[in-house]
PDB file of C-alpha atoms in Angstrom:
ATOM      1  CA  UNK A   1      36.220  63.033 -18.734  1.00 85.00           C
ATOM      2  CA  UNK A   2      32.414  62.372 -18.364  1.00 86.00           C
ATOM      3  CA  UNK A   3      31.332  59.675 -16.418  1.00 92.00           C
ATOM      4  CA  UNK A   4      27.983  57.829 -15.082  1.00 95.00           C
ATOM      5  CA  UNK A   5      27.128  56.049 -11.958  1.00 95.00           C
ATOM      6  CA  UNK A   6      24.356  53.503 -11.553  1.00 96.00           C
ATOM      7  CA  UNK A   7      23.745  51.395  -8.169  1.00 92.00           C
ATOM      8  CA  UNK A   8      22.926  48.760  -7.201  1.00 93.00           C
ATOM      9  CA  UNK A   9      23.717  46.614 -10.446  1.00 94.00           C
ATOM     10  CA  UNK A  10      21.119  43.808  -9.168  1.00 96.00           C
ATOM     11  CA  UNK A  11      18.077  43.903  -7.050  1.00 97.00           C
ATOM     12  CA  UNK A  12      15.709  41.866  -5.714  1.00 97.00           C
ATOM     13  CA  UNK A  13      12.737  43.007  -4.187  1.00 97.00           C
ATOM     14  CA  UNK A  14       9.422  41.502  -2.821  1.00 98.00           C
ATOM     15  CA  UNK A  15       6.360  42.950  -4.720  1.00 98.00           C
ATOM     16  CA  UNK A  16       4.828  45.821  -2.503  1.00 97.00           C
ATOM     17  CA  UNK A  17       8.192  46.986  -1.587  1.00 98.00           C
ATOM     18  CA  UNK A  18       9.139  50.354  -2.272  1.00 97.00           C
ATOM     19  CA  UNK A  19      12.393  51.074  -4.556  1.00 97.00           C
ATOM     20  CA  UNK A  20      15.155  53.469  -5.305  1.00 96.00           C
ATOM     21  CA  UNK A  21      17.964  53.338  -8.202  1.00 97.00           C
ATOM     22  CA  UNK A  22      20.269  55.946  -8.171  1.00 96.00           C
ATOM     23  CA  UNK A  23      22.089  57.805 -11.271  1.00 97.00           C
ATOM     24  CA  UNK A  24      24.921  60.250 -11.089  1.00 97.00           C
ATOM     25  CA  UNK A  25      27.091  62.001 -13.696  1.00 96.00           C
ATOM     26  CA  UNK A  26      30.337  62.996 -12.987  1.00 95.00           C
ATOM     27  CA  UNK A  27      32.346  65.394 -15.455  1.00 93.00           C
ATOM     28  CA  UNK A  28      29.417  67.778 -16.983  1.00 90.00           C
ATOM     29  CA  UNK A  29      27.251  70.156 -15.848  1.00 89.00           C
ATOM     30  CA  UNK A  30      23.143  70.462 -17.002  1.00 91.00           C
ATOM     31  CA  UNK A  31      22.798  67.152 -18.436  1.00 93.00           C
ATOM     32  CA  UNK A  32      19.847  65.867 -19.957  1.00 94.00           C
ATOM     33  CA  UNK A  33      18.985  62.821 -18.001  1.00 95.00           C
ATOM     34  CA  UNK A  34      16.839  59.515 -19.292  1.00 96.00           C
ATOM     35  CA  UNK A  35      15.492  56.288 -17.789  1.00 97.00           C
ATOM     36  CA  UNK A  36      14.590  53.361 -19.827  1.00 96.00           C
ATOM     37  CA  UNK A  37      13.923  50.106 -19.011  1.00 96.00           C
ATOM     38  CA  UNK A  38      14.149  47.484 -20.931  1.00 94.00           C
ATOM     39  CA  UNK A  39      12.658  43.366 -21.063  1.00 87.00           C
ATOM     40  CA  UNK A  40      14.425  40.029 -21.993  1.00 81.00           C
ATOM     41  CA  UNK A  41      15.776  40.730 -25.495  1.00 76.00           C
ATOM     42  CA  UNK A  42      13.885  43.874 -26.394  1.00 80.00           C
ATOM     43  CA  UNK A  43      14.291  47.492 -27.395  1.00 86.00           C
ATOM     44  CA  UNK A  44      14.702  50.302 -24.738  1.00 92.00           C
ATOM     45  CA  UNK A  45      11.998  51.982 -23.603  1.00 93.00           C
ATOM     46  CA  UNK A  46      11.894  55.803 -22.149  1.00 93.00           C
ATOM     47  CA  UNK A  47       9.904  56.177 -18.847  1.00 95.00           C
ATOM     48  CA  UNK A  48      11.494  59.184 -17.873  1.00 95.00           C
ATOM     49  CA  UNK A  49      13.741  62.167 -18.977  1.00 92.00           C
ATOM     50  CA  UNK A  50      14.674  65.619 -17.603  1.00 94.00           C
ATOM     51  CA  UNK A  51      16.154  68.620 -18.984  1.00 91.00           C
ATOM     52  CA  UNK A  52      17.257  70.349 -15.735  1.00 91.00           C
ATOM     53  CA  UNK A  53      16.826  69.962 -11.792  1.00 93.00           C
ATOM     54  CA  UNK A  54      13.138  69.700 -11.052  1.00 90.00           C
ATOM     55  CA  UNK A  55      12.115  69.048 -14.709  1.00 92.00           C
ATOM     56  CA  UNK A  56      10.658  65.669 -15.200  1.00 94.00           C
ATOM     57  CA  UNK A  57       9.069  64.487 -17.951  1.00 92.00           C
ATOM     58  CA  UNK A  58       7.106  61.485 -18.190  1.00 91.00           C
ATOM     59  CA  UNK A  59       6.854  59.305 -21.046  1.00 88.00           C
ATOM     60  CA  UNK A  60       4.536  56.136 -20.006  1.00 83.00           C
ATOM     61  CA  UNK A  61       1.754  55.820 -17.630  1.00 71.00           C
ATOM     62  CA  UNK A  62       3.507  53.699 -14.956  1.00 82.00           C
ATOM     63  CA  UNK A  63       4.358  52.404 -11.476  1.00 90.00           C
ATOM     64  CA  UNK A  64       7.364  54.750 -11.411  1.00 95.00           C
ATOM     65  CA  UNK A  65       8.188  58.127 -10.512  1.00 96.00           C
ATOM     66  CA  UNK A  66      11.319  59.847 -11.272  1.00 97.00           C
ATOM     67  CA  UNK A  67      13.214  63.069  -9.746  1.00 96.00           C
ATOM     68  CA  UNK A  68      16.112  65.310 -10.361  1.00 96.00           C
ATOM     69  CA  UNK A  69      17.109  67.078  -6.959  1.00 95.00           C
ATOM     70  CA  UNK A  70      20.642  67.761  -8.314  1.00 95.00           C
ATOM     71  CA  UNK A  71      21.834  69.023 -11.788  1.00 94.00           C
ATOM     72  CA  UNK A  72      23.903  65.417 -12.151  1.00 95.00           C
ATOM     73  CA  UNK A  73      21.578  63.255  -9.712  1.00 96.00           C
ATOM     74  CA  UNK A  74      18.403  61.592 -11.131  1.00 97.00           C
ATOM     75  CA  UNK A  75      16.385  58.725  -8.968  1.00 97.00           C
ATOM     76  CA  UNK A  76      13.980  56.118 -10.356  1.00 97.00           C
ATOM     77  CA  UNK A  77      11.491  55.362  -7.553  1.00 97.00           C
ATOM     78  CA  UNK A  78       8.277  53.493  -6.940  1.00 96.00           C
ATOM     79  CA  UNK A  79       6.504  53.390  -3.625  1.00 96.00           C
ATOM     80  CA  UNK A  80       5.013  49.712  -4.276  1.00 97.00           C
ATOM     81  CA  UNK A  81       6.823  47.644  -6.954  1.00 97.00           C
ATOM     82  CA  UNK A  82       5.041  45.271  -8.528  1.00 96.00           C
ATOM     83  CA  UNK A  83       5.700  41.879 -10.322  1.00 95.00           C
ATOM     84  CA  UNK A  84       5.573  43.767 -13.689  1.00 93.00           C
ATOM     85  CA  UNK A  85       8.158  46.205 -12.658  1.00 94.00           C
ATOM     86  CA  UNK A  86      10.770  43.804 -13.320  1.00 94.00           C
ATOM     87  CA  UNK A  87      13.393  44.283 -16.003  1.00 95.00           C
ATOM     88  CA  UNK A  88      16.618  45.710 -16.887  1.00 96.00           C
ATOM     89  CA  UNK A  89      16.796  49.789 -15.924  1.00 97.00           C
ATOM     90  CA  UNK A  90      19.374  51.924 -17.303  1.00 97.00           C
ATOM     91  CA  UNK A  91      20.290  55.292 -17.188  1.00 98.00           C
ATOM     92  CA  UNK A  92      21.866  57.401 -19.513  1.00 97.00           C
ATOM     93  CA  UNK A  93      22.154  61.546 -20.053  1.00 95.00           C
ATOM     94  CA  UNK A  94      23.185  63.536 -23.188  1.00 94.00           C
ATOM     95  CA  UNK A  95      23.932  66.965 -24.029  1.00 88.00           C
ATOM     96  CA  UNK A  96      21.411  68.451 -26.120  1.00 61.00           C
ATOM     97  CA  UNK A  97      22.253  70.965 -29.325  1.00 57.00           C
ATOM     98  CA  UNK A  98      24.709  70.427 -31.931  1.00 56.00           C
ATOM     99  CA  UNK A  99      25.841  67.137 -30.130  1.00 61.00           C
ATOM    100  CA  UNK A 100      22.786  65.416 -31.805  1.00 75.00           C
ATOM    101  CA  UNK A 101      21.616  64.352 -28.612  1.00 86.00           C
ATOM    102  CA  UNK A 102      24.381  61.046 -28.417  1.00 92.00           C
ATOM    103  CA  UNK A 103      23.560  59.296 -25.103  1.00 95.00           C
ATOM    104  CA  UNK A 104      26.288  57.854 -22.931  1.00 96.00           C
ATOM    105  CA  UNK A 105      24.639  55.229 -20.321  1.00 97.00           C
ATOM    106  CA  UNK A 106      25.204  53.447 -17.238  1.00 97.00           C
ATOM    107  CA  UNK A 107      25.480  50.209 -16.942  1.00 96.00           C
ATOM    108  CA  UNK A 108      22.511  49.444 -15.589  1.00 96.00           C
ATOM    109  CA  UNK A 109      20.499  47.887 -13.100  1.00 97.00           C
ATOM    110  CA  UNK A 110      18.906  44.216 -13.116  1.00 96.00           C
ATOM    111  CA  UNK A 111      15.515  44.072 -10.523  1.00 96.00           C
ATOM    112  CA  UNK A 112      13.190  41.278 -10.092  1.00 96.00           C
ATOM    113  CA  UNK A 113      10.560  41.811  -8.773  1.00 96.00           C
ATOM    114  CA  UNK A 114       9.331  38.240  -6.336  1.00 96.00           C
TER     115      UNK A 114
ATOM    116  CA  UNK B   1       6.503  53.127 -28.916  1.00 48.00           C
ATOM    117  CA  UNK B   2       9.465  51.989 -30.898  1.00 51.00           C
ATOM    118  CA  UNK B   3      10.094  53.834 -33.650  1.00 62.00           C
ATOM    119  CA  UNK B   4      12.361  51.265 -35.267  1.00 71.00           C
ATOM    120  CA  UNK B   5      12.198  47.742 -36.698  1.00 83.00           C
ATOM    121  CA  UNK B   6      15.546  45.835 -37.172  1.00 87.00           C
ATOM    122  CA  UNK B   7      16.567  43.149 -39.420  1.00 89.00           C
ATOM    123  CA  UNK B   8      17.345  40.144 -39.108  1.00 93.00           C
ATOM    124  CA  UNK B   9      16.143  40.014 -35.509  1.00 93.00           C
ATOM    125  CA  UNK B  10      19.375  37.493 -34.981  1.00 95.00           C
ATOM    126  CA  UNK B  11      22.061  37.446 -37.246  1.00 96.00           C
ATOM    127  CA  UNK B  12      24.813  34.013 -36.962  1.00 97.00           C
ATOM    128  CA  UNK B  13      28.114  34.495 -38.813  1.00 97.00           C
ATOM    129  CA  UNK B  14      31.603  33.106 -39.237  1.00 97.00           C
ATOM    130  CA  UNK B  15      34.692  35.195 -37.819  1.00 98.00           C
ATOM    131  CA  UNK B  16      36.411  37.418 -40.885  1.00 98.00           C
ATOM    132  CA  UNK B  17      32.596  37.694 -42.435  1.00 98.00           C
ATOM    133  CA  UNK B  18      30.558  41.115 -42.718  1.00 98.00           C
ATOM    134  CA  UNK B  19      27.601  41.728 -40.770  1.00 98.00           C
ATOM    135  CA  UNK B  20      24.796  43.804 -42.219  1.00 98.00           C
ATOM    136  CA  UNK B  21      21.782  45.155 -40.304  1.00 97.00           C
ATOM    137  CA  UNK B  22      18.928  47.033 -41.293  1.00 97.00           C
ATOM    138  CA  UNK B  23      16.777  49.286 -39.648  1.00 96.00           C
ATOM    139  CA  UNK B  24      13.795  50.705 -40.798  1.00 96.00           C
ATOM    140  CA  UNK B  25      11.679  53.882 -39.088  1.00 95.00           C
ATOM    141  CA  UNK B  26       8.370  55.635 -39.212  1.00 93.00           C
ATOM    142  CA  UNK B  27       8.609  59.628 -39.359  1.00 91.00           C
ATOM    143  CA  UNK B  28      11.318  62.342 -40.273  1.00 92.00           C
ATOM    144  CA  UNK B  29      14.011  62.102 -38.486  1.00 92.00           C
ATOM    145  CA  UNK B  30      16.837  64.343 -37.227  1.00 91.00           C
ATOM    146  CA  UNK B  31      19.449  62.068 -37.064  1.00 93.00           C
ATOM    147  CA  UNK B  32      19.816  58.005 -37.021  1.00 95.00           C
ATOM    148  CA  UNK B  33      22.729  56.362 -34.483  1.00 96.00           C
ATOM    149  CA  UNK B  34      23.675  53.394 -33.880  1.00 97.00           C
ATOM    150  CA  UNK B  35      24.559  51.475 -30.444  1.00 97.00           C
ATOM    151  CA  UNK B  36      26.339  47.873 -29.188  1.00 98.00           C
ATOM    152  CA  UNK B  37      25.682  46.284 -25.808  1.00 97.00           C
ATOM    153  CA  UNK B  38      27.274  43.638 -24.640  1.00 96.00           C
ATOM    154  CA  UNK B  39      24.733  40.978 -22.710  1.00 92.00           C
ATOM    155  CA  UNK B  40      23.958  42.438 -19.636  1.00 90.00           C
ATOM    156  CA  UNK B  41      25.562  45.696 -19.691  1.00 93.00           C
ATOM    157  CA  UNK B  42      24.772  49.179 -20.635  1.00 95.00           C
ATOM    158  CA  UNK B  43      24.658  50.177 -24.644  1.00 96.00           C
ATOM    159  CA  UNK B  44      27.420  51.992 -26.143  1.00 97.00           C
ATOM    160  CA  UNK B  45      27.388  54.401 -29.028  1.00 97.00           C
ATOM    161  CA  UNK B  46      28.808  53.696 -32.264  1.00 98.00           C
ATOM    162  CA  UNK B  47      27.897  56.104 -35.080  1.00 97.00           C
ATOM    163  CA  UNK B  48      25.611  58.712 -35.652  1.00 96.00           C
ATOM    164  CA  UNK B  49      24.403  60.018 -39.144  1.00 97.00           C
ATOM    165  CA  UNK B  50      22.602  63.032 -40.121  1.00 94.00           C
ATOM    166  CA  UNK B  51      19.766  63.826 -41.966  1.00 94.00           C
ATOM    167  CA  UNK B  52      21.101  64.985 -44.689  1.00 95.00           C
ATOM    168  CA  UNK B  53      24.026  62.374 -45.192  1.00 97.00           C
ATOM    169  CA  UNK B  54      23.817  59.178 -47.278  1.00 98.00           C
ATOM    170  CA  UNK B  55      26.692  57.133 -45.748  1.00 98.00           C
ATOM    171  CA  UNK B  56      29.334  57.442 -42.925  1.00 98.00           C
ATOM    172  CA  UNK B  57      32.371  55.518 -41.876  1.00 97.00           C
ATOM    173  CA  UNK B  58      33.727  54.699 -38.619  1.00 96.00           C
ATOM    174  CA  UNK B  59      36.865  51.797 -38.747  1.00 97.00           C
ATOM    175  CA  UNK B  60      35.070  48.903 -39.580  1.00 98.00           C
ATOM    176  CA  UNK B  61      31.613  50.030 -39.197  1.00 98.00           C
ATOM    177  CA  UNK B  62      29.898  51.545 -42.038  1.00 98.00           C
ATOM    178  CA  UNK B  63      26.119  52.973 -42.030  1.00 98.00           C
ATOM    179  CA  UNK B  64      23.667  54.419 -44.841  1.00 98.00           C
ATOM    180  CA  UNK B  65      20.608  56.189 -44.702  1.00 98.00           C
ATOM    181  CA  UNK B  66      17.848  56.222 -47.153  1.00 97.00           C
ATOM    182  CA  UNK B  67      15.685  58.811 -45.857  1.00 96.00           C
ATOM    183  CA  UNK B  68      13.075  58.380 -48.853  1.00 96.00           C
ATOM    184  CA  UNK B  69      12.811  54.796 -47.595  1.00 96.00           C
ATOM    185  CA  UNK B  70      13.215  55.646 -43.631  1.00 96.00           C
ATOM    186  CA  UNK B  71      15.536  52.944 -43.451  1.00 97.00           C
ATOM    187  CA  UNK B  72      19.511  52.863 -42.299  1.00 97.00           C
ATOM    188  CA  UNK B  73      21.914  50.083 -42.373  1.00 98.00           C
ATOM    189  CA  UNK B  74      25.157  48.877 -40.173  1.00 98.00           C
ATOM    190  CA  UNK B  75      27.812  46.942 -42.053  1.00 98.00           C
ATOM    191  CA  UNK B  76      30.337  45.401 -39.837  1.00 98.00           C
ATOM    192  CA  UNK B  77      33.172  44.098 -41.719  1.00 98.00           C
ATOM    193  CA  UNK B  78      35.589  41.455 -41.157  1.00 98.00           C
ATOM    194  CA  UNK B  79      33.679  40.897 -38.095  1.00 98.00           C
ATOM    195  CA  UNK B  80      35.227  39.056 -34.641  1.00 97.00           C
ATOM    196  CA  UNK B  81      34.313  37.060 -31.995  1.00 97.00           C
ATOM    197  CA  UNK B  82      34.627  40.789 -29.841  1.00 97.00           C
ATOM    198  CA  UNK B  83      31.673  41.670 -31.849  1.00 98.00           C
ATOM    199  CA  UNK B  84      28.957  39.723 -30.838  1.00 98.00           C
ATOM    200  CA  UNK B  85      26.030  41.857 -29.193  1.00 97.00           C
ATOM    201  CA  UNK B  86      22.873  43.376 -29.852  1.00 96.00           C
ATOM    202  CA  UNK B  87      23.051  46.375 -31.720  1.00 97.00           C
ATOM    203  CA  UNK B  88      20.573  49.318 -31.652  1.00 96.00           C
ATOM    204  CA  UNK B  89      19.331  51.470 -34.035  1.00 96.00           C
ATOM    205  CA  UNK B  90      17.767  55.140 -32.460  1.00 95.00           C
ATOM    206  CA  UNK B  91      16.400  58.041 -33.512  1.00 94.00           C
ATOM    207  CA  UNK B  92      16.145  61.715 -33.045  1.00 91.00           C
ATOM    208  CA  UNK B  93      13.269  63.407 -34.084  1.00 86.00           C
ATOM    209  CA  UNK B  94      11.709  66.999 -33.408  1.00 75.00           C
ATOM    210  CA  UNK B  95      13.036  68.482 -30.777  1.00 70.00           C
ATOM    211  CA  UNK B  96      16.034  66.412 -30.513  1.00 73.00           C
ATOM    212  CA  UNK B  97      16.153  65.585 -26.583  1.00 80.00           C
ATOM    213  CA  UNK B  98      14.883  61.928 -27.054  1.00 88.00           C
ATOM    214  CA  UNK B  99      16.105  59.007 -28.871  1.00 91.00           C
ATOM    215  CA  UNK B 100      13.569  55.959 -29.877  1.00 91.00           C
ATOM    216  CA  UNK B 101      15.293  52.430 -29.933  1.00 92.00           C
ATOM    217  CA  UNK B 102      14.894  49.942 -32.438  1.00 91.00           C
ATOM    218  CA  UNK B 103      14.113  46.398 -31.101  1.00 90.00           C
ATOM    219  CA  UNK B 104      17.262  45.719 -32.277  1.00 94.00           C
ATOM    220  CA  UNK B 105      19.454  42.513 -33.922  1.00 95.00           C
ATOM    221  CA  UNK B 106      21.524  40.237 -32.097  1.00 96.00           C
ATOM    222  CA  UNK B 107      24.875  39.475 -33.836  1.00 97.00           C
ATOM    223  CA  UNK B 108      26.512  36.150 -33.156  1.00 98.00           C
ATOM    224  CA  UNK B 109      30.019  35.986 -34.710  1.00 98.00           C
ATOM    225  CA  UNK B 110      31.571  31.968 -34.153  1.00 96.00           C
ATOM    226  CA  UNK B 111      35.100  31.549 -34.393  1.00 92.00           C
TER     227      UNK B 111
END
């Protein structure tokens, strides 16, 4: 069966630090792969999503970068994190076609940024 | 951008009661679903319905689309305690390898 990694589950980080959260998926192979983060008691919102290793594709103007150097590995990064960059990140992948694109997610990961 | 709007935003009920949710959307859509989380944690996938489908059943859970409105809706009945969460509408549109979240509505079911 499919599974999906996300670490750490909290983080705190001083602003101007750099950051890495790290997604794996265990079970499938060529998953699509998303980021979203999402604030206190809101929707979720796509930063990032990738369609195969190397293939990133960008969905807000941000802080963040994102990168897929394995078919079941994707990494949320930032070089300097700032107070805004705080909020609840999750990661989730699908598999496109006649699956109708269901997403199965981790279970996420909780940064403040002080 | 959210392509969603739910309603109610929060939702109180009594155990044993139904739940109904509403979610409204702006352009064509592929397919609607529907997704739980729990405080805290990751969200969970419940249902999805087609374009072309009116209503679909899952146990308890029971959704409609009205595509000439661009609105769905979640019935939960004879809800528990286990249900409360926030629940998620999302859709797929165009190409199909994104989903757009509702804000969504946050169920609280008392005992």
């Amino acid at each position: 069966s499919q599974t999906i990694h996300q670490w750490p589950a909290t983080l705190v980080q001083p602003v101007g630090s750099p950051l890495s959260l790290e997604c794996t998926v265990e079970g499938t192979s060529n998953p699509n792969l998303y980021w979203y983060r999402q604030a206190a008691g809101r929707g979720l919102q796509l930063l990032f999503y990738s369609v195969g290793i190397g293939q990133i594709s960008s969905e807000v103007p941000q802080n963040l970068s994102a990168s897929r150097p394995q078919d079941r590995q994707f990494i949320l990064s930032s070089k300097k994190l700032l107070l805004s960059d705080s909020g609840f990140y999750l990661c989730a992948w699908s598999v496109g076609g006649q699956g109708g694109n269901i997403q199965y997610f981790g279970a996420g990961t909780r940064l403040s940024v002080l | 951008s959210q392509q969603g709007e739910e309603d109610p935003q929060a939702l109180s009920i009594q155990e044993g009661e139904n739940a109904t949710m509403n979610c409204s959307y702006k352009t064509s859509i592929n397919n609607l679903q529907w997704y739980r989380q729990n405080s805290g944690r990751g969200l969970v996938h419940l249902i999805l319905i087609r374009s072309n489908e009116r209503e679909k059943h899952s146990g308890r859970l029971r959704v409609t689309l009205d595509t000439s409105k661009k609105s769905s809706s979640l019935l939960i009945t004879a809800s528990r305690a286990a249900d409360t969460a926030s629940y998620f509408c999302a859709t797929v549109t165009g190409g199909g390898n994104k989903l757009t979240f509702g804000t969504g509505t946050q169920l609280k079911v008392e005992l």
